[in-house]
Amino acid sequence: MTPRRTRPTPHTSRLLATAIPAALLALVPLNAAPTAALADPMIGTVMNRYGLPGLIDTPTAEVLPDATLAATVSASQLDQRTGLTFQLIPRMTVALRYGKFDSTEQRRGYVRDRSLDLRYQFLDEAENGWRPAVAVGIQDAIGTGFYSAEYLVATKTINPRLRVTAGLGWGRLASSGGIGSPIGDRPGPDEGTGGKLNADQWFKGEVAPFAGVQWKATDRLTLAAEYSGDDYACETGDADRCARSAWVSDDDELKNNVNLGFTWQGGQAWQVGGYLLGGTHAGIQFSLALNPKQSPYPSGLEKAPAPVRPRVAPGADPEGWSGAWSADPTAQPAIQQALSDALAKEGQTLESMVLTANRAEVRIRNNRYIQQAQAVGRTARLMTRALPPSVDTLVVTSVEDGIPTSSVTMRRADVERLENTEAGQIAAAAVLTDADPRPAGLVGTPGNLPRFQWGLRPFFTTGLFDPDEPFRYEVGVALSSSYELLPGLLAKGTIRQRLFGNAEQDAPGTMTVEEYEAMTIEEVTAENEGVYRVRSDSRMYSGNDKLQVPELTLNWYARPTPTTYTRVTVGLLERMYAGVSGEALWKPVNSPLGLGVEINRVRKRDYRDAFEFLDYEVTTGHVSAYYEFGQGFVAQLDAGRYLAGDNGATVSLTREFASGWQVGAFVTKTNLSEDEFGEGSFDKGIMLRAPLAWAIGTPTKRTVGGTLGSLNRDGGQRVKVDGRLYDTIRESHGTRMYDGWGKFWR
């Protein structure tokens, strides 16, 4: 008997938090243990200028609802800030921010600074009693010092409309009104390449109190007042107090340390506000928040599926119940064609089928639904309508790029009996197993192969965080196509035509495009601290008004054993590199662990001509481990050789949601020195992917998003190969399948 799949045991937030920098968790280990016994975390409704729940510029002990993703834009007479915030786990908030203020010393006339903030609420307020919520936080944890601060803060609800906050701040929050340095002097800011944890500064130097009050005047209007130890020295030009005294502006100083503000909740997802800093400088702010767990269309707008058709009584169809129909050679082709036509209306492709008197296995390609369980459920319904009554075992095998990835086996009687019950009951009755790579009796659906598909759609590419041009973009149209010759063997390509944009061809540094094109490999390497420019010259590929071919590949996917998968990709792999890429992956369907290996031999492509190449060639390769912790958290470790010939490892942590949202972060460290790597010291960034179905309500597998890195450097860079195995197969594997099982009957 095939064992049923056992769902992973949920991990607590404390275990998940081990992926958070240990330096922060070390501050709260004794208090974090009893978290589960406390009430739900105190939730904040107002975002401060740092993009975190707070007052105006000072923090509170509040957090956002779990999984909330928020964006904040603030502009004042002192500075401008743009932030992206994510509630990683119920008590841990993470924010990435980009700030700008004037500078009399910078050649551009201003300073742009990137910051990472962390907050952990380790104690919630008592439901009845005096105890407040308490949180610890670090501002600008990986930065150059402009916004660097740490704090310990407490917030208490006085009544449903009034909350008060008080705390102690270090760094920027203690730039005035300090009461001493209990933990020692604070070292100076990072004057080098930046991008490193400035842990040697944390909670050192002067400490100063801050306090504030928040009053909900109406259901939409919230008023706030605060006393802050931040005197905005860098923005106002106080060189003696600014952490980076060489970079200051000449704005007027503040009159006092009191800030006033208001916030108007315009809708469920957005708010707008204004504030006055120190009685002198006014500003406005806009915030947008959404939750991947809560779709605007929770039930979807798709048409209801066809109902399950119960079998008739044996007396009404004795031939069908006896299985005698299976001896008719015309029976299976007729059933297979009818089922294929019905599935096509549901956005599924019936790849092949095994049919006997009492068992039917259909192999489907899901082209429509973001949750594979929904495609399986709709297929099972149609099988009850198309198959003779003697067929009692239903098997739905998912196929991706021609390879079977998993099989869901159900008793037909269970499908009939449980149609109008909770999806969890059919999930408990079904069995999820590794698919048989080559089952006996498998018949391909006539007319499926060879198969040609194409699509024409607009494209929009962006480049962020460049000090000279913080937002670069290109807009155009892209024609994509695929041609599947055999199961697992397909050719793919894309042609793009740029229409407009401000991203023009640009050489690194102060060189002209012509000067850079004339340089040899050795010259490029020498002028870039001994590292060849594998990514930092990506602007040389921008601004091309001719037809571009970013991808043109031949791909071969195979499944040598029930738990191993292979891929070989040859051709123009991405916009900057061409060559051959090979990969193998071990991933049992119900295992949280996956192991893989990849090797690539690539050559750099010409900046303008689609089928010309530069002289640079390199072999890269990685071994990878993937692990699903449960509760949507997936970790990945890649170790090996990167495009610049450097060796090292990449660690990433992603939180995934049943809706299809993905939010993650990664860090890469290689054997390049800080000087060789350049500004930022090592590679890091965030990943965000959103499903269109979540926003529009109608089913589609299309997503938008990408990777956002703080800098475009050359260390720790990999080839961008489409269709890597782990992401290809796991939509139908254990965790992802069961996370979406609530859609089985939809």
XYZ file of C-alpha atoms in Angstrom:
746
model
C 0.000 0.000 0.000
C 1.325 3.407 -0.929
C 1.891 5.471 2.208
C 0.001 8.724 2.451
C 1.957 11.903 2.460
C 2.433 13.391 5.900
C 2.436 17.178 5.970
C 5.521 18.830 7.484
C 5.287 19.703 11.136
C 4.796 23.492 11.423
C 7.783 25.313 12.824
C 7.365 28.027 15.369
C 8.264 31.626 14.665
C 11.255 31.205 16.910
C 12.720 28.549 14.618
C 11.963 30.611 11.530
C 13.686 33.555 13.098
C 16.999 31.710 12.979
C 17.328 33.029 9.445
C 17.329 36.592 10.833
C 20.739 38.053 11.639
C 21.910 36.461 14.853
C 23.151 39.758 16.183
C 19.601 41.047 16.528
C 18.181 37.850 17.971
C 20.932 37.821 20.562
C 19.291 40.865 22.104
C 16.039 39.050 22.861
C 16.600 35.294 23.405
C 15.312 35.165 26.966
C 12.169 37.101 26.173
C 11.387 35.438 22.849
C 10.712 32.000 24.304
C 7.311 32.667 25.900
C 5.968 34.508 22.834
C 3.429 31.826 22.008
C 1.697 32.318 25.347
C 1.090 36.008 24.753
C -1.751 37.668 22.913
C -1.501 38.600 19.253
C 1.131 41.277 18.595
C 0.140 44.922 18.964
C -0.789 46.114 15.459
C 0.042 49.588 14.198
C -2.103 51.477 11.707
C 0.154 54.472 10.956
C 3.497 54.370 9.104
C 6.269 56.761 10.107
C 8.797 58.366 7.769
C 11.100 55.356 8.088
C 8.408 53.124 6.571
C 7.701 51.313 9.849
C 4.737 51.477 12.239
C 5.390 54.547 14.341
C 4.601 58.165 15.029
C 6.363 60.654 12.720
C 10.088 59.940 12.917
C 10.253 58.009 16.181
C 9.452 54.298 16.406
C 6.769 52.505 18.391
C 6.535 48.915 19.611
C 3.829 48.167 17.044
C 4.040 45.763 14.119
C 1.993 45.243 10.967
C -0.400 42.336 10.421
C 1.575 39.224 9.520
C 2.773 39.109 5.874
C 1.830 42.743 5.172
C 3.836 44.330 2.377
C 3.899 48.137 2.450
C 5.454 50.962 0.446
C 5.994 54.495 1.798
C 6.983 57.713 0.022
C 7.835 60.803 2.079
C 8.975 64.244 0.929
C 9.857 67.229 3.118
C 11.930 70.369 2.978
C 14.755 68.349 4.526
C 14.795 65.087 2.544
C 12.952 62.476 0.508
C 12.538 58.839 1.511
C 11.109 55.793 -0.243
C 10.690 52.551 1.678
C 9.512 48.966 1.228
C 8.417 47.113 4.376
C 7.587 43.452 4.985
C 6.179 41.783 8.097
C 8.415 38.730 7.875
C 6.873 36.857 10.813
C 4.241 38.114 13.269
C 6.808 39.929 15.459
C 9.643 40.699 13.032
C 9.412 43.689 10.669
C 11.988 44.365 7.933
C 12.286 47.585 5.900
C 14.466 48.586 2.949
C 14.692 52.342 2.405
C 16.213 54.790 -0.060
C 16.827 58.341 1.190
C 18.023 61.558 -0.430
C 19.050 64.917 1.030
C 21.025 67.921 -0.195
C 24.790 68.119 0.189
C 27.126 71.033 -0.315
C 30.123 68.680 -0.616
C 28.879 66.123 -3.181
C 29.479 66.677 -6.886
C 25.826 65.852 -7.574
C 24.626 68.325 -4.940
C 22.914 65.613 -2.899
C 23.455 62.354 -1.031
C 21.560 59.124 -1.724
C 21.647 56.483 0.973
C 20.295 52.926 1.186
C 19.229 51.520 4.547
C 18.013 48.261 6.057
C 15.917 48.399 9.246
C 14.920 45.561 11.603
C 12.381 45.559 14.424
C 11.436 42.725 16.792
C 8.489 42.986 19.168
C 9.521 40.611 21.929
C 6.770 41.487 24.423
C 3.134 42.302 23.779
C 1.006 44.470 26.044
C -1.085 42.741 28.668
C -4.766 42.419 27.796
C -5.592 43.604 31.319
C -2.939 45.429 33.282
C -0.144 47.931 33.000
C 2.393 46.000 30.876
C 3.096 47.698 27.492
C 4.274 46.156 24.255
C 8.081 46.317 23.989
C 10.258 46.149 20.880
C 13.907 46.463 19.955
C 15.052 47.857 16.624
C 18.028 48.742 14.472
C 17.963 51.446 11.791
C 20.420 51.378 8.896
C 21.877 48.031 9.982
C 23.947 47.798 6.792
C 24.820 51.357 5.976
C 27.174 54.288 6.007
C 25.871 56.033 9.106
C 23.467 58.741 7.951
C 20.375 57.044 9.406
C 22.110 54.686 11.819
C 20.275 54.272 15.159
C 19.129 51.659 17.665
C 16.259 51.784 20.117
C 14.316 50.074 22.866
C 10.698 51.232 22.859
C 7.465 50.571 24.760
C 3.913 51.376 23.621
C 0.737 51.206 25.705
C -2.909 51.478 24.697
C -4.678 53.860 27.092
C -8.063 53.500 25.414
C -9.248 52.429 21.933
C -8.317 55.871 20.532
C -5.174 56.763 22.497
C -1.712 55.172 22.567
C 1.438 56.495 24.227
C 5.037 55.569 23.475
C 8.358 56.080 25.239
C 11.807 54.737 24.573
C 15.563 55.110 24.548
C 17.504 55.709 21.343
C 21.150 55.544 20.304
C 22.944 56.908 17.261
C 20.841 59.300 15.240
C 18.030 59.128 17.808
C 20.472 60.514 20.405
C 22.065 63.285 18.361
C 20.675 65.745 20.935
C 19.416 65.463 24.502
C 21.778 62.637 25.444
C 21.880 61.388 29.047
C 25.135 59.404 28.937
C 26.923 56.490 27.279
C 26.218 53.399 29.405
C 27.766 50.885 26.958
C 30.787 52.900 25.821
C 31.681 55.293 23.033
C 30.250 54.902 19.541
C 32.802 54.225 16.773
C 32.813 56.438 13.709
C 30.762 55.568 10.625
C 31.939 53.279 7.849
C 34.287 55.307 5.644
C 35.121 52.407 3.315
C 33.105 50.570 0.686
C 30.052 50.245 2.965
C 27.433 47.546 2.749
C 28.516 45.728 5.933
C 26.760 45.166 9.227
C 27.850 48.041 11.471
C 27.399 45.909 14.591
C 30.334 47.544 16.362
C 28.186 50.711 16.681
C 24.995 49.124 17.960
C 23.712 50.492 21.282
C 26.916 52.439 21.882
C 27.494 56.123 22.438
C 25.045 58.637 23.862
C 21.548 57.438 24.679
C 18.583 59.831 24.643
C 14.899 59.476 25.521
C 12.071 59.932 23.052
C 8.312 59.880 23.569
C 5.092 60.416 21.698
C 1.342 60.163 21.690
C -1.054 58.992 18.997
C -4.742 59.931 19.082
C -7.350 58.519 16.729
C -9.540 61.592 16.367
C -11.992 59.887 13.994
C -12.202 56.526 12.273
C -10.037 57.957 9.478
C -7.992 60.762 11.065
C -5.061 60.093 13.425
C -3.058 62.872 15.094
C 0.468 62.414 16.476
C 2.987 64.396 18.489
C 6.465 63.316 19.502
C 9.643 64.451 21.213
C 12.711 63.174 19.348
C 16.443 63.187 20.005
C 17.092 63.439 16.251
C 18.213 66.991 15.414
C 18.595 66.284 11.637
C 22.204 67.442 11.708
C 23.134 66.082 8.261
C 20.076 67.589 6.599
C 20.375 70.994 8.288
C 24.131 71.462 7.976
C 25.379 70.970 11.541
C 28.787 69.556 10.626
C 29.757 69.008 14.255
C 26.850 66.649 14.848
C 26.392 64.930 11.478
C 27.685 61.348 11.465
C 29.351 62.090 8.122
C 30.310 65.706 8.733
C 31.819 66.231 5.270
C 28.445 65.723 3.608
C 25.994 68.295 4.877
C 23.498 70.767 3.480
C 22.804 74.376 4.339
C 19.120 74.131 5.359
C 17.843 76.012 8.401
C 18.187 74.340 11.783
C 15.108 73.161 13.668
C 13.548 75.370 16.359
C 12.899 72.482 18.780
C 12.711 68.704 19.060
C 8.939 68.404 18.773
C 7.335 66.963 15.628
C 3.621 67.127 14.824
C 1.697 65.158 12.232
C -1.573 63.732 10.981
C -2.577 60.691 8.928
C -5.753 60.250 6.897
C -6.827 56.687 6.126
C -8.216 57.210 2.633
C -9.036 53.574 1.934
C -8.442 50.106 3.276
C -5.026 49.916 1.637
C -3.710 53.493 1.516
C -3.150 56.530 3.717
C -1.840 60.053 3.266
C -0.448 62.416 5.873
C 1.484 65.540 6.671
C 3.928 66.614 9.356
C 5.945 69.509 10.743
C 9.490 68.732 11.912
C 10.953 70.817 14.712
C 8.508 73.639 14.092
C 10.321 74.502 10.847
C 10.155 71.954 8.027
C 6.895 70.623 6.582
C 6.386 67.468 4.572
C 3.856 65.010 3.170
C 3.722 61.230 3.057
C 1.843 58.493 1.192
C 1.678 54.825 2.214
C 0.228 51.767 0.514
C -0.164 48.411 2.259
C -1.486 45.065 1.077
C -1.441 41.509 2.368
C -0.616 38.547 0.096
C -2.896 36.418 2.282
C -5.905 38.604 1.510
C -6.825 38.859 -2.157
C -9.300 41.515 -3.319
C -11.140 38.540 -4.858
C -10.792 35.756 -2.257
C -13.144 33.398 -4.125
C -11.879 34.332 -7.587
C -13.909 35.403 -10.598
C -13.490 32.218 -12.625
C -16.497 30.208 -13.764
C -17.655 27.422 -11.477
C -16.268 24.002 -12.414
C -18.410 21.263 -13.885
C -20.068 19.263 -11.079
C -19.035 15.730 -10.226
C -21.223 13.189 -12.023
C -22.088 10.264 -9.707
C -22.091 6.853 -11.328
C -25.370 5.296 -12.256
C -26.548 2.089 -10.616
C -24.983 -1.130 -11.969
C -28.304 -2.211 -13.364
C -28.560 0.902 -15.494
C -25.152 0.303 -17.183
C -24.044 -3.318 -16.717
C -21.465 -3.169 -19.532
C -19.891 -0.033 -18.099
C -19.669 -1.504 -14.606
C -18.289 -4.833 -15.825
C -15.428 -3.254 -17.725
C -16.344 -4.995 -20.961
C -16.030 -1.665 -22.741
C -12.248 -1.824 -22.347
C -12.064 -4.598 -24.965
C -13.344 -2.180 -27.618
C -10.288 -0.657 -29.398
C -12.232 2.508 -30.185
C -13.190 3.176 -26.565
C -9.969 4.773 -25.265
C -9.416 7.107 -28.244
C -12.982 8.376 -27.954
C -12.761 8.852 -24.168
C -9.325 10.491 -24.414
C -10.454 12.935 -27.085
C -13.613 13.880 -25.180
C -11.634 14.421 -21.979
C -8.987 16.419 -23.858
C -11.631 18.744 -25.289
C -13.232 19.252 -21.868
C -9.875 19.960 -20.200
C -8.922 22.468 -22.898
C -11.927 24.577 -21.876
C -10.508 24.561 -18.326
C -7.089 25.772 -19.486
C -5.478 22.325 -19.204
C -3.684 20.240 -21.817
C -4.183 16.478 -21.713
C -0.682 15.311 -22.573
C -1.261 11.566 -22.357
C -3.360 8.913 -20.662
C -3.271 5.361 -19.293
C -6.698 3.700 -19.241
C -7.711 0.258 -18.005
C -11.018 -1.207 -16.905
C -10.657 0.031 -13.310
C -7.915 2.690 -13.367
C -7.308 5.895 -15.304
C -4.223 8.108 -15.195
C -4.292 11.439 -17.003
C -1.204 13.583 -17.463
C -2.043 17.273 -17.599
C -0.203 20.503 -18.239
C -1.737 23.310 -16.173
C -1.831 26.486 -18.253
C -4.221 28.566 -16.157
C -4.329 28.148 -12.365
C -1.695 29.502 -9.992
C -2.524 26.707 -7.512
C -1.840 23.306 -9.019
C -4.416 21.778 -6.663
C -7.161 23.714 -8.453
C -6.120 22.210 -11.791
C -6.073 18.736 -10.209
C -9.509 19.247 -8.674
C -11.106 20.395 -11.911
C -9.507 17.490 -13.759
C -10.874 15.000 -11.226
C -14.404 16.401 -11.715
C -14.163 15.996 -15.470
C -12.833 12.461 -15.121
C -16.031 11.468 -13.259
C -18.013 12.765 -16.215
C -15.966 11.143 -18.999
C -14.976 7.732 -17.631
C -17.087 4.560 -17.555
C -18.334 3.541 -14.074
C -15.931 0.583 -13.713
C -12.993 3.008 -13.410
C -12.655 3.425 -9.646
C -9.062 4.721 -9.314
C -8.363 8.237 -10.595
C -4.778 9.448 -11.013
C -3.915 13.017 -12.015
C -0.262 13.446 -12.952
C 1.127 16.953 -13.368
C 3.529 17.637 -16.234
C 5.960 20.543 -16.589
C 8.027 21.055 -19.739
C 7.284 17.514 -20.829
C 8.344 15.763 -17.605
C 5.907 14.273 -15.050
C 6.408 15.889 -11.629
C 3.845 14.299 -9.262
C 0.761 12.084 -9.148
C -2.385 12.516 -7.051
C -4.312 9.254 -6.614
C -7.959 9.258 -5.495
C -10.749 6.750 -5.170
C -13.593 7.786 -7.409
C -16.053 7.046 -4.616
C -14.250 9.609 -2.417
C -14.487 12.261 -5.139
C -18.221 11.602 -5.472
C -18.807 11.529 -1.721
C -16.735 14.551 -0.685
C -17.575 17.065 -3.435
C -19.559 19.354 -1.132
C -17.274 19.069 1.910
C -14.164 20.957 3.008
C -11.161 20.509 0.734
C -9.204 19.125 3.665
C -11.282 15.932 3.576
C -10.402 15.091 -0.014
C -6.793 16.069 0.737
C -6.740 13.491 3.541
C -8.264 10.864 1.247
C -5.902 11.527 -1.687
C -2.341 10.220 -1.970
C 0.487 12.349 -3.415
C 3.402 10.365 -4.852
C 6.315 10.651 -7.245
C 5.067 10.082 -10.783
C 6.123 7.016 -12.743
C 8.484 8.372 -15.432
C 7.477 5.767 -18.039
C 4.257 3.852 -17.174
C 3.078 0.972 -19.347
C 0.156 1.709 -21.627
C 0.743 5.474 -21.826
C -0.913 6.929 -24.935
C -0.176 10.475 -26.092
C -3.093 12.666 -27.069
C -3.229 12.899 -30.872
C -2.313 16.275 -32.336
C -0.485 17.547 -29.241
C 3.039 17.341 -30.646
C 4.799 19.052 -32.195
C 3.242 22.112 -30.523
C 3.881 25.770 -31.332
C 2.835 28.593 -29.006
C 3.443 32.325 -29.147
C 2.459 35.533 -27.429
C 2.860 39.264 -27.998
C 2.923 41.564 -24.988
C 4.511 44.798 -23.760
C 7.669 44.757 -21.650
C 8.854 47.184 -19.006
C 12.362 46.950 -17.557
C 13.763 49.132 -14.798
C 17.070 49.991 -13.189
C 17.051 51.364 -9.648
C 19.400 52.918 -7.081
C 21.829 54.517 -9.500
C 23.072 57.756 -7.889
C 23.042 59.680 -11.178
C 19.729 58.327 -12.474
C 17.849 56.501 -9.687
C 15.106 55.266 -12.019
C 16.022 54.010 -15.479
C 13.462 52.290 -17.664
C 12.724 50.890 -21.105
C 9.302 50.208 -22.623
C 8.640 48.124 -25.712
C 6.968 45.036 -27.137
C 8.159 41.441 -26.917
C 7.248 38.471 -29.091
C 7.829 35.162 -27.277
C 7.395 31.682 -28.713
C 8.060 28.039 -27.913
C 8.123 24.952 -30.109
C 7.879 21.566 -28.407
C 9.153 18.847 -30.700
C 8.990 15.885 -28.283
C 8.041 15.523 -24.614
C 10.782 17.462 -22.811
C 12.469 18.815 -25.955
C 11.527 22.388 -26.755
C 12.932 25.488 -28.373
C 12.181 28.935 -26.877
C 12.912 32.433 -28.022
C 12.052 36.077 -27.498
C 12.373 39.103 -29.781
C 12.108 42.589 -28.302
C 11.677 46.006 -29.826
C 12.331 49.003 -27.625
C 9.880 51.878 -28.085
C 11.047 54.499 -25.591
C 12.770 55.025 -22.244
C 15.522 56.932 -20.463
C 17.876 53.940 -20.169
C 20.510 54.727 -22.786
C 23.743 52.938 -23.616
C 26.334 54.052 -21.086
C 29.868 52.939 -20.267
C 31.108 52.435 -16.683
C 32.852 55.285 -14.916
C 33.811 58.319 -16.977
C 34.603 56.431 -20.198
C 32.702 56.946 -23.424
C 30.917 54.022 -25.073
C 33.494 53.997 -27.866
C 36.425 53.959 -25.430
C 34.949 51.070 -23.488
C 34.197 49.017 -26.607
C 37.838 49.374 -27.695
C 39.235 47.937 -24.437
C 40.635 44.409 -24.181
C 39.725 41.905 -21.467
C 42.982 42.667 -19.692
C 42.382 46.423 -19.793
C 38.816 46.112 -18.488
C 40.019 43.851 -15.684
C 42.883 46.160 -14.749
C 40.745 49.301 -14.495
C 38.137 47.459 -12.353
C 40.370 46.457 -9.405
C 41.437 43.222 -11.116
C 37.876 41.918 -11.720
C 36.388 41.607 -15.185
C 33.116 43.511 -15.615
C 30.602 40.672 -15.858
C 27.570 42.758 -14.747
C 28.652 46.300 -13.908
C 28.665 47.209 -17.610
C 25.032 46.142 -18.072
C 24.128 49.646 -19.259
C 26.114 48.922 -22.400
C 23.216 46.626 -23.348
C 20.598 49.372 -22.869
C 19.226 51.887 -25.343
C 19.316 49.521 -28.320
C 16.673 50.591 -30.842
C 17.304 47.589 -33.102
C 15.478 44.285 -32.718
C 16.953 42.423 -29.758
C 17.048 38.684 -29.074
C 17.415 38.345 -25.285
C 16.767 34.587 -25.377
C 16.967 31.820 -27.974
C 17.496 28.323 -26.562
C 17.028 24.625 -27.137
C 16.057 22.834 -23.915
C 16.004 19.160 -23.008
C 14.224 18.102 -19.801
C 14.303 14.505 -18.600
C 13.530 12.349 -15.580
C 15.995 9.455 -15.322
C 14.496 8.115 -12.056
C 11.310 8.818 -10.079
C 13.140 11.334 -7.857
C 15.732 12.914 -10.185
C 15.359 15.495 -12.927
C 17.795 16.824 -15.515
C 17.982 19.849 -17.813
C 20.292 20.862 -20.655
C 19.926 24.337 -22.182
C 21.921 25.549 -25.201
C 21.875 28.920 -26.947
C 21.449 32.579 -26.074
C 20.755 32.081 -22.371
C 20.138 35.720 -21.454
C 20.759 39.264 -22.618
C 24.465 39.235 -21.654
C 25.578 35.587 -21.998
C 25.275 32.610 -24.329
C 26.488 29.043 -24.021
C 25.426 25.733 -22.545
C 23.899 25.063 -19.119
C 23.398 21.638 -17.540
C 21.582 20.809 -14.308
C 20.514 17.787 -12.240
C 18.120 17.815 -9.268
C 17.153 15.234 -6.662
C 13.750 16.107 -5.187
C 11.302 13.471 -3.879
C 7.763 14.765 -4.101
C 7.081 14.705 -0.338
C 10.543 15.652 0.882
C 11.240 19.167 2.188
C 14.833 18.741 0.976
C 16.123 19.072 -2.566
C 19.723 18.771 -3.815
C 21.029 20.004 -7.140
C 24.122 20.625 -9.228
C 24.577 22.971 -12.198
C 27.453 23.711 -14.554
C 27.620 26.381 -17.282
C 30.084 27.247 -19.997
C 29.253 30.719 -21.290
C 30.597 33.504 -23.453
C 29.723 37.171 -23.153
C 27.459 38.554 -25.878
C 28.069 41.671 -27.934
C 26.505 44.892 -26.710
C 24.541 45.564 -29.901
C 24.529 42.636 -32.328
C 22.329 39.739 -31.239
C 24.529 36.992 -32.705
C 27.999 38.428 -32.108
C 30.199 37.714 -29.072
C 32.992 39.254 -27.018
C 36.177 37.434 -26.055
C 35.292 36.746 -22.410
C 34.537 33.069 -21.620
C 34.079 31.407 -18.251
C 32.924 28.149 -16.679
C 30.662 28.469 -13.661
C 29.069 25.832 -11.473
C 27.200 25.391 -8.206
C 25.939 22.732 -5.877
C 22.635 23.679 -4.274
C 20.497 22.656 -1.321
C 16.842 23.647 -0.932
C 14.770 23.218 2.205
C 11.124 23.946 3.002
C 10.784 24.895 6.673
C 7.001 25.060 6.600
C 4.685 28.040 7.048
C 5.779 29.205 3.597
C 9.511 29.625 4.323
C 11.994 28.173 1.827
C 15.774 28.420 2.169
C 18.362 27.901 -0.544
C 22.144 27.529 -0.364
C 24.284 27.703 -3.511
C 28.039 27.214 -3.366
C 30.456 27.333 -6.253
C 32.066 29.509 -8.921
C 30.524 32.728 -10.268
C 30.816 34.659 -13.531
C 33.848 36.721 -12.535
C 35.747 33.560 -11.586
C 35.204 34.207 -7.870
C 34.255 31.371 -5.519
C 31.750 31.595 -2.698
C 28.172 30.952 -1.632
C 24.703 32.477 -1.785
C 22.102 32.100 0.963
C 18.497 33.059 0.300
C 15.303 32.926 2.337
C 11.894 33.258 0.689
C 8.420 33.413 2.145
C 5.807 31.986 -0.205
C 2.033 32.213 -0.027
C -0.731 29.990 -1.364
C -1.900 32.960 -3.437
C 1.339 32.801 -5.443
C 3.116 35.763 -3.809
C 6.821 35.376 -3.055
C 8.976 37.738 -0.974
C 12.607 36.921 -0.298
C 16.132 38.138 0.323
C 19.599 36.855 -0.528
C 23.222 37.419 0.468
C 26.287 36.357 -1.541
C 29.873 36.343 -0.265
C 32.805 35.267 -2.377
C 36.584 35.322 -2.096
C 36.778 38.804 -3.627
C 38.136 41.349 -1.190
C 36.120 44.437 -0.307
C 38.329 46.559 -2.562
C 37.949 44.134 -5.464
C 34.165 43.963 -5.032
C 33.804 47.730 -4.658
C 31.013 49.700 -3.034
C 28.724 47.461 -1.023
C 31.453 44.947 -0.041
C 29.320 41.920 -1.039
C 26.207 41.183 -3.075
C 22.740 41.284 -1.525
C 19.193 42.061 -2.521
C 15.512 41.253 -2.285
C 13.133 39.341 -4.519
C 9.456 40.117 -5.023
C 6.989 38.273 -7.235
C 3.248 38.910 -7.416
C 0.632 36.862 -9.305
C -1.689 38.791 -11.604
C -4.548 36.490 -10.570
C -4.368 37.918 -7.042
C -5.087 41.428 -8.327
C -7.523 40.812 -11.181
C -9.456 37.846 -9.807
C -9.413 35.825 -13.030
C -7.119 32.780 -13.204
C -3.733 33.139 -14.885
C -0.255 31.822 -14.138
C 1.419 35.089 -15.121
C 3.374 36.953 -12.474
C 5.178 40.274 -12.240
C 8.229 41.216 -10.216
C 11.920 40.491 -10.067
C 15.089 40.950 -8.057
C 16.130 44.255 -6.555
C 19.787 44.699 -5.644
C 21.284 47.760 -4.028
C 24.172 47.900 -6.510
C 25.127 46.314 -9.815
C 28.546 44.879 -9.033
C 30.571 41.984 -10.481
C 31.153 39.705 -7.508
C 28.784 36.833 -6.814
C 26.967 37.010 -10.171
C 25.304 33.982 -11.794
C 24.049 33.270 -15.292
C 20.321 33.962 -15.612
C 18.961 30.706 -17.027
C 15.220 30.407 -17.546
C 13.522 27.189 -16.423
C 15.795 26.028 -13.610
C 14.526 22.735 -12.269
C 13.594 23.507 -8.663
C 11.217 26.316 -9.555
C 9.871 24.306 -12.487
C 8.818 21.176 -10.635
C 7.809 22.155 -7.123
C 4.433 23.766 -7.921
C 3.048 20.225 -7.938
C 5.184 18.883 -5.078
C 4.110 18.353 -1.492
C 4.298 21.724 0.217
C 3.073 23.852 -2.673
C 0.353 21.387 -3.623
C -1.049 21.174 -0.106
C -0.749 24.903 0.529
C -3.131 25.440 -2.376
C -5.440 22.515 -1.598
C -8.187 24.875 -0.457
C -8.791 25.555 -4.168
C -9.353 21.862 -5.040
C -13.121 22.220 -5.336
C -13.013 25.703 -6.946
